[in-house]
Tab-separated table of C-alpha atoms in Angstrom:
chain	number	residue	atom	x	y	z
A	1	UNK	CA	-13.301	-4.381	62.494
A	2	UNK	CA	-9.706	-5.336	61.451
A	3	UNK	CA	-10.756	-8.706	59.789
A	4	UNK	CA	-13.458	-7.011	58.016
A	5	UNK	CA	-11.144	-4.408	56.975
A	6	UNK	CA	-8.329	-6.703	55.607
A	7	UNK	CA	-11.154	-8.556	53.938
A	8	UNK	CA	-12.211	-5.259	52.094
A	9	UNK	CA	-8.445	-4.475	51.615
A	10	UNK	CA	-8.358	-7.985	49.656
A	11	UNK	CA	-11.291	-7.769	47.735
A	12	UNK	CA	-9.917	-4.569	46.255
A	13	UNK	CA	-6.558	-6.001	45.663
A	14	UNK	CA	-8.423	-8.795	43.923
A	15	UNK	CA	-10.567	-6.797	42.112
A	16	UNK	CA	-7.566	-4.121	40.510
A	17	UNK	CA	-5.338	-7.240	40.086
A	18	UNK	CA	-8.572	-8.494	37.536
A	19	UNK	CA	-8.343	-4.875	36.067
A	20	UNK	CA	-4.606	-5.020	35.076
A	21	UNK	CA	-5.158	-8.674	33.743
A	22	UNK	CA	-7.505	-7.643	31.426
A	23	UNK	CA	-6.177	-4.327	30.773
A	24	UNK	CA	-3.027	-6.384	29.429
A	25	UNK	CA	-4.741	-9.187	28.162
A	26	UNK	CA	-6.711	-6.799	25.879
A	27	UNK	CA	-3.720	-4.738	25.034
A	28	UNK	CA	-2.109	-7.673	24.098
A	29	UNK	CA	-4.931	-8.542	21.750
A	30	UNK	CA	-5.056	-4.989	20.438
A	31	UNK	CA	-1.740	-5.102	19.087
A	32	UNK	CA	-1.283	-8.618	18.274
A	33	UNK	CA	-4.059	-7.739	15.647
A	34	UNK	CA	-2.564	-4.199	15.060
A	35	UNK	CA	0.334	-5.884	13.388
A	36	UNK	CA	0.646	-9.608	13.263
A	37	UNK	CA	-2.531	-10.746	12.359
A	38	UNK	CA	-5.766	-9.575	10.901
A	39	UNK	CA	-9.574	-10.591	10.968
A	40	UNK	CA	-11.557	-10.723	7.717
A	41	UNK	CA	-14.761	-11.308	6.496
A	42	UNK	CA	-15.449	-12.931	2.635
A	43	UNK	CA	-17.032	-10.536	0.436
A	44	UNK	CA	-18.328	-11.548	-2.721
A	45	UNK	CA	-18.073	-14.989	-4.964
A	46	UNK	CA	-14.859	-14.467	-6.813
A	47	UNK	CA	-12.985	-17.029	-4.201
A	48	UNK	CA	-16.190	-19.872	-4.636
A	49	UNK	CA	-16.433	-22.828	-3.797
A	50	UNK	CA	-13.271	-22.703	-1.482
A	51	UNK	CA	-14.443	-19.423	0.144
A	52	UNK	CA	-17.810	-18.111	0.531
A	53	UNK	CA	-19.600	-14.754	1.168
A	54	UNK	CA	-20.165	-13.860	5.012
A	55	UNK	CA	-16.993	-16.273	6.197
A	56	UNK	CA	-14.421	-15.289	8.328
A	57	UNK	CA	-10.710	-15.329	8.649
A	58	UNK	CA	-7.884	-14.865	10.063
A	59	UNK	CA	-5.099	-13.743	8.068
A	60	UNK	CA	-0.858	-13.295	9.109
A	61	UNK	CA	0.399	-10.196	8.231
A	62	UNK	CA	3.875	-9.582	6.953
A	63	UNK	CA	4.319	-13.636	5.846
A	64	UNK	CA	6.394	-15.100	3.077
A	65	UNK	CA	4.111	-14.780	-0.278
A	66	UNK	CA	4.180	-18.344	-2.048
A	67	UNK	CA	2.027	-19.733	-5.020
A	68	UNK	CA	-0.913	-20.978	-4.116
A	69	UNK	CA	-1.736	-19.227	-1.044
A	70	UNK	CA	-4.857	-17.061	-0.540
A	71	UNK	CA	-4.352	-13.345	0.509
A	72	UNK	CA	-6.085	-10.513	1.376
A	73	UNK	CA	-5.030	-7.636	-0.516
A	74	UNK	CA	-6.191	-3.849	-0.639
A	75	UNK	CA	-8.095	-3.360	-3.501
A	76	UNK	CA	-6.628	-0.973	-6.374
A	77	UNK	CA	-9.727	0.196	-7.764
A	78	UNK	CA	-11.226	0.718	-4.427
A	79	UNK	CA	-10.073	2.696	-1.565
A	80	UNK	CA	-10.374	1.186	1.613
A	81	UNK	CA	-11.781	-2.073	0.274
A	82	UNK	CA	-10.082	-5.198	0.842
A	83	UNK	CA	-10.273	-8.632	-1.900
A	84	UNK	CA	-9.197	-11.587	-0.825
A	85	UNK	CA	-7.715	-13.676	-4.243
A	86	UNK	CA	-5.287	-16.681	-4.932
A	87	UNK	CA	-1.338	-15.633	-5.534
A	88	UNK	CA	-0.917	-17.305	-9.489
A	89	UNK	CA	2.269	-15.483	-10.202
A	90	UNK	CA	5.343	-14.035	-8.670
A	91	UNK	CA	7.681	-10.868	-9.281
A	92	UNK	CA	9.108	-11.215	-12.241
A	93	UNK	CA	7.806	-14.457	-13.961
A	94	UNK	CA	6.156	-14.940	-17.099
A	95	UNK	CA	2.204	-15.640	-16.683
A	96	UNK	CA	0.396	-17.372	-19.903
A	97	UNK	CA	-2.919	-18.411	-19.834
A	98	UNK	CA	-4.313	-21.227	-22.829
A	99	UNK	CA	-7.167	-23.035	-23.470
A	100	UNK	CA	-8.158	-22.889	-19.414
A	101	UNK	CA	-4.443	-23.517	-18.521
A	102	UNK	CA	-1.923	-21.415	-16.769
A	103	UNK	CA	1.828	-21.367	-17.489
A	104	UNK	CA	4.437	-19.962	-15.713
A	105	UNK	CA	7.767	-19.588	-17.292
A	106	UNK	CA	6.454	-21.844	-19.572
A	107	UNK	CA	5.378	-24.487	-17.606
A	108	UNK	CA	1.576	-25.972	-16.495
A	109	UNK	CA	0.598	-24.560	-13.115
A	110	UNK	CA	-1.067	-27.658	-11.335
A	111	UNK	CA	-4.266	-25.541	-10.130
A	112	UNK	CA	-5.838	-28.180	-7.485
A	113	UNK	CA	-7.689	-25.398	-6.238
A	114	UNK	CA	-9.673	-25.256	-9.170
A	115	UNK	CA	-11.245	-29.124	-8.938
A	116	UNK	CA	-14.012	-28.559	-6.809
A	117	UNK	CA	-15.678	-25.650	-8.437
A	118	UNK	CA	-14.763	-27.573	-11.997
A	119	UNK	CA	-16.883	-30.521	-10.615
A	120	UNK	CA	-19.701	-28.187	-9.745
A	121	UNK	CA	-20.360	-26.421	-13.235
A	122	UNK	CA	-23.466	-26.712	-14.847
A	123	UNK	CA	-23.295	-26.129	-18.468
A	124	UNK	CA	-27.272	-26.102	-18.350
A	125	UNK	CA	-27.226	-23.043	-16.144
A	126	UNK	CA	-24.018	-21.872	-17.438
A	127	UNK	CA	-22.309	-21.783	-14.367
A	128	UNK	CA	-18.505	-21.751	-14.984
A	129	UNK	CA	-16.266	-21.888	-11.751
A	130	UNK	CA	-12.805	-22.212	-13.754
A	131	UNK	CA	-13.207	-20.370	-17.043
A	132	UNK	CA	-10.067	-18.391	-17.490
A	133	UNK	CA	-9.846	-15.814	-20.976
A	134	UNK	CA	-6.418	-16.622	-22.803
A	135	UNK	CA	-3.552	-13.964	-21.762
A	136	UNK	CA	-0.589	-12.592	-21.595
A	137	UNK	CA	0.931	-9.408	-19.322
A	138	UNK	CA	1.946	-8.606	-22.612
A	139	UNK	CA	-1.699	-8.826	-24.044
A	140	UNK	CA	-3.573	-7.767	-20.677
A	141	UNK	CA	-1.230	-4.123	-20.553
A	142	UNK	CA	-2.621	-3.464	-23.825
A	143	UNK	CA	-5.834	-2.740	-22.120
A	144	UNK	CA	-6.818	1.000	-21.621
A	145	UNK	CA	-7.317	0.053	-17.472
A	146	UNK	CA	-4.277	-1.135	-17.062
A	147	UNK	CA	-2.416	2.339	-17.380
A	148	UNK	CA	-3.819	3.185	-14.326
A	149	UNK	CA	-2.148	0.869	-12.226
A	150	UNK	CA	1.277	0.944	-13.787
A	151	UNK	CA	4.220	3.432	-13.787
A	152	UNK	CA	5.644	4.281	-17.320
A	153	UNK	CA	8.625	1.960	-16.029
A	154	UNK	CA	6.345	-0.580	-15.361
A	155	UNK	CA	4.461	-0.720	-18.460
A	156	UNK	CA	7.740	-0.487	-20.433
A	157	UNK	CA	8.976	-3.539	-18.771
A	158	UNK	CA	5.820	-5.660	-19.153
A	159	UNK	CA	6.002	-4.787	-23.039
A	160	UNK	CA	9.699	-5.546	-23.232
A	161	UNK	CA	9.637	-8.448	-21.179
A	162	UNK	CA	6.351	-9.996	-20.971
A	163	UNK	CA	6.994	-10.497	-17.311
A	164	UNK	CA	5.090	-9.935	-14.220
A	165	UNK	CA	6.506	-6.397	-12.986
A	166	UNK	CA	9.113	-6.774	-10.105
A	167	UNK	CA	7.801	-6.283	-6.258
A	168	UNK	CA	4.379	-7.551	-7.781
A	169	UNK	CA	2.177	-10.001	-7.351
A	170	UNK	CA	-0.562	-11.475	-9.892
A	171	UNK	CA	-3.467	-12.717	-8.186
A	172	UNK	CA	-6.868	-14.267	-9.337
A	173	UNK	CA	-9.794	-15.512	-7.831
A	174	UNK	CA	-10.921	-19.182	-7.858
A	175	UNK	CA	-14.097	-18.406	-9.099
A	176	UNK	CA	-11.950	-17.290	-12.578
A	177	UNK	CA	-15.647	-16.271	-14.784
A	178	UNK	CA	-16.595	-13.496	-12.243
A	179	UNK	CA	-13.658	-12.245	-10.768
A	180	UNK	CA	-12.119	-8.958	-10.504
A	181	UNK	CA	-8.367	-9.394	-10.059
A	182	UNK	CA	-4.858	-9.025	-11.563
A	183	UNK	CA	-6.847	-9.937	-15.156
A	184	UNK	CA	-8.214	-6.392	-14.648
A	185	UNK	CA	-6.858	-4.696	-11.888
A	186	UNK	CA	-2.969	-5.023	-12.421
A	187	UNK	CA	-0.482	-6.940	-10.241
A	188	UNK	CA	-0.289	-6.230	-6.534
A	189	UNK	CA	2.170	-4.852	-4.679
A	190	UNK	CA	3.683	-6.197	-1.805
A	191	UNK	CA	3.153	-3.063	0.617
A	192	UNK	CA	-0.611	-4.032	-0.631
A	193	UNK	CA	-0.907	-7.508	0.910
A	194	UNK	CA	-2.414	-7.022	3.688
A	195	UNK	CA	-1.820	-10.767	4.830
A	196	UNK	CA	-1.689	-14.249	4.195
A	197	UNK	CA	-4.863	-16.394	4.959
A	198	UNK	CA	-4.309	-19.139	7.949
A	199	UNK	CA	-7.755	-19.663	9.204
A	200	UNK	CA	-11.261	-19.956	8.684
A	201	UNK	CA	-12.990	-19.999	11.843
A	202	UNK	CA	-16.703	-18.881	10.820
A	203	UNK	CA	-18.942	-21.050	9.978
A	204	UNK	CA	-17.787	-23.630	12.846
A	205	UNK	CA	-18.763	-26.747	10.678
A	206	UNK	CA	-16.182	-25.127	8.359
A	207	UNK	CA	-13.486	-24.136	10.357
A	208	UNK	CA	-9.919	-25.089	8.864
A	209	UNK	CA	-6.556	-24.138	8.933
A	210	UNK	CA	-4.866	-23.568	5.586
């Protein structure tokens, strides 16, 4: 009776001890994608070819912003909705686009991001990947949309200085022909981003860490 009892008394130790393991394991989880990271899912073509519809990521939250790097960002125009787009342009620099080039403080952006949807158009079917309309923030503010997104301040300083507005972010989607970003939508703020994209796990055969 004693041996079977200390054998119950184990099994029960064994079987809380799993319990709190997970408990912690799972609260651990919980928070580690509370704040540090978050999981996303590719809605929409304006990232193709580099990102497609129905893919998933994983994205750090709070990281240092650099050119180049794909975000996820809360959408201005639409509450609750999140975009994931391409940082082109940092606080305070001026943005020109030319002839399908981008400048930036007056010199050529290298866009390498851009080759693999340029080798894919079809001029038969139209299909332009890298097409970007010529602009300034100077030229873009003059738009009626844009006062929606822009403080008085803000709007004063992109007319006097032709710059991207400070603690702001211009963004723009690889797939430049159908895509709703910073073209239309304003610069993002920082508070905004909701992180910086690290991993595509989903599709397997596509999994890669950026």
């Amino acid at each position: 009776m004693a041996k079977q009892k200390e054998e119950n008394e184990s099994w029960g130790r064994f079987v809380l001890d799993v319990v709190i393991i997970w408990a912690v394991l799972m609260g651990i989880f919980f928070l580690l994608f509370r704040f540090v990271l978050s999981n996303d899912t590719v809605s929409g073509p304006s990232m193709e070819p580099s990102f497609e519809n129905g893919q998933r990521l994983i994205s750090v939250r709070h990281a240092a912003i650099k050119r180049g790097e794909v975000v996820i960002v809360k959408a201005p125009d639409e509450p609750g909705a999140l975009y994931i787009k391409r940082v082109i342009g940092l606080p305070g620099e001026k943005i020109v686009s030319k002839n399908n080039q981008i400048y930036i403080n007056g010199k050529k952006l290298a866009q390498p991001w851009l080759t693999q949807g340029r080798k894919m158009e079809d001029t038969a079917t139209d299909t332009s990947f890298a097409a970007t309309q010529n602009f300034t923030m100077k030229s873009l503010a003059r738009s009626r949309q844009f006062a929606q997104y822009y403080t008085k301040p803000q709007l004063t300083y992109i007319n006097q200085q032709n710059r991207i507005p400070k603690g702001t972010y211009f963004v723009m989607g690889d797939h430049r022909s159908v895509s709703k970003d910073s073209r239309y939508i304003g610069t993002i703020k920082r508070k905004n981003i909701v992180g910086v994209v690290k991993l595509r796990y989903w599709p397997f055969n596509q999994f890669k860490v950026y």
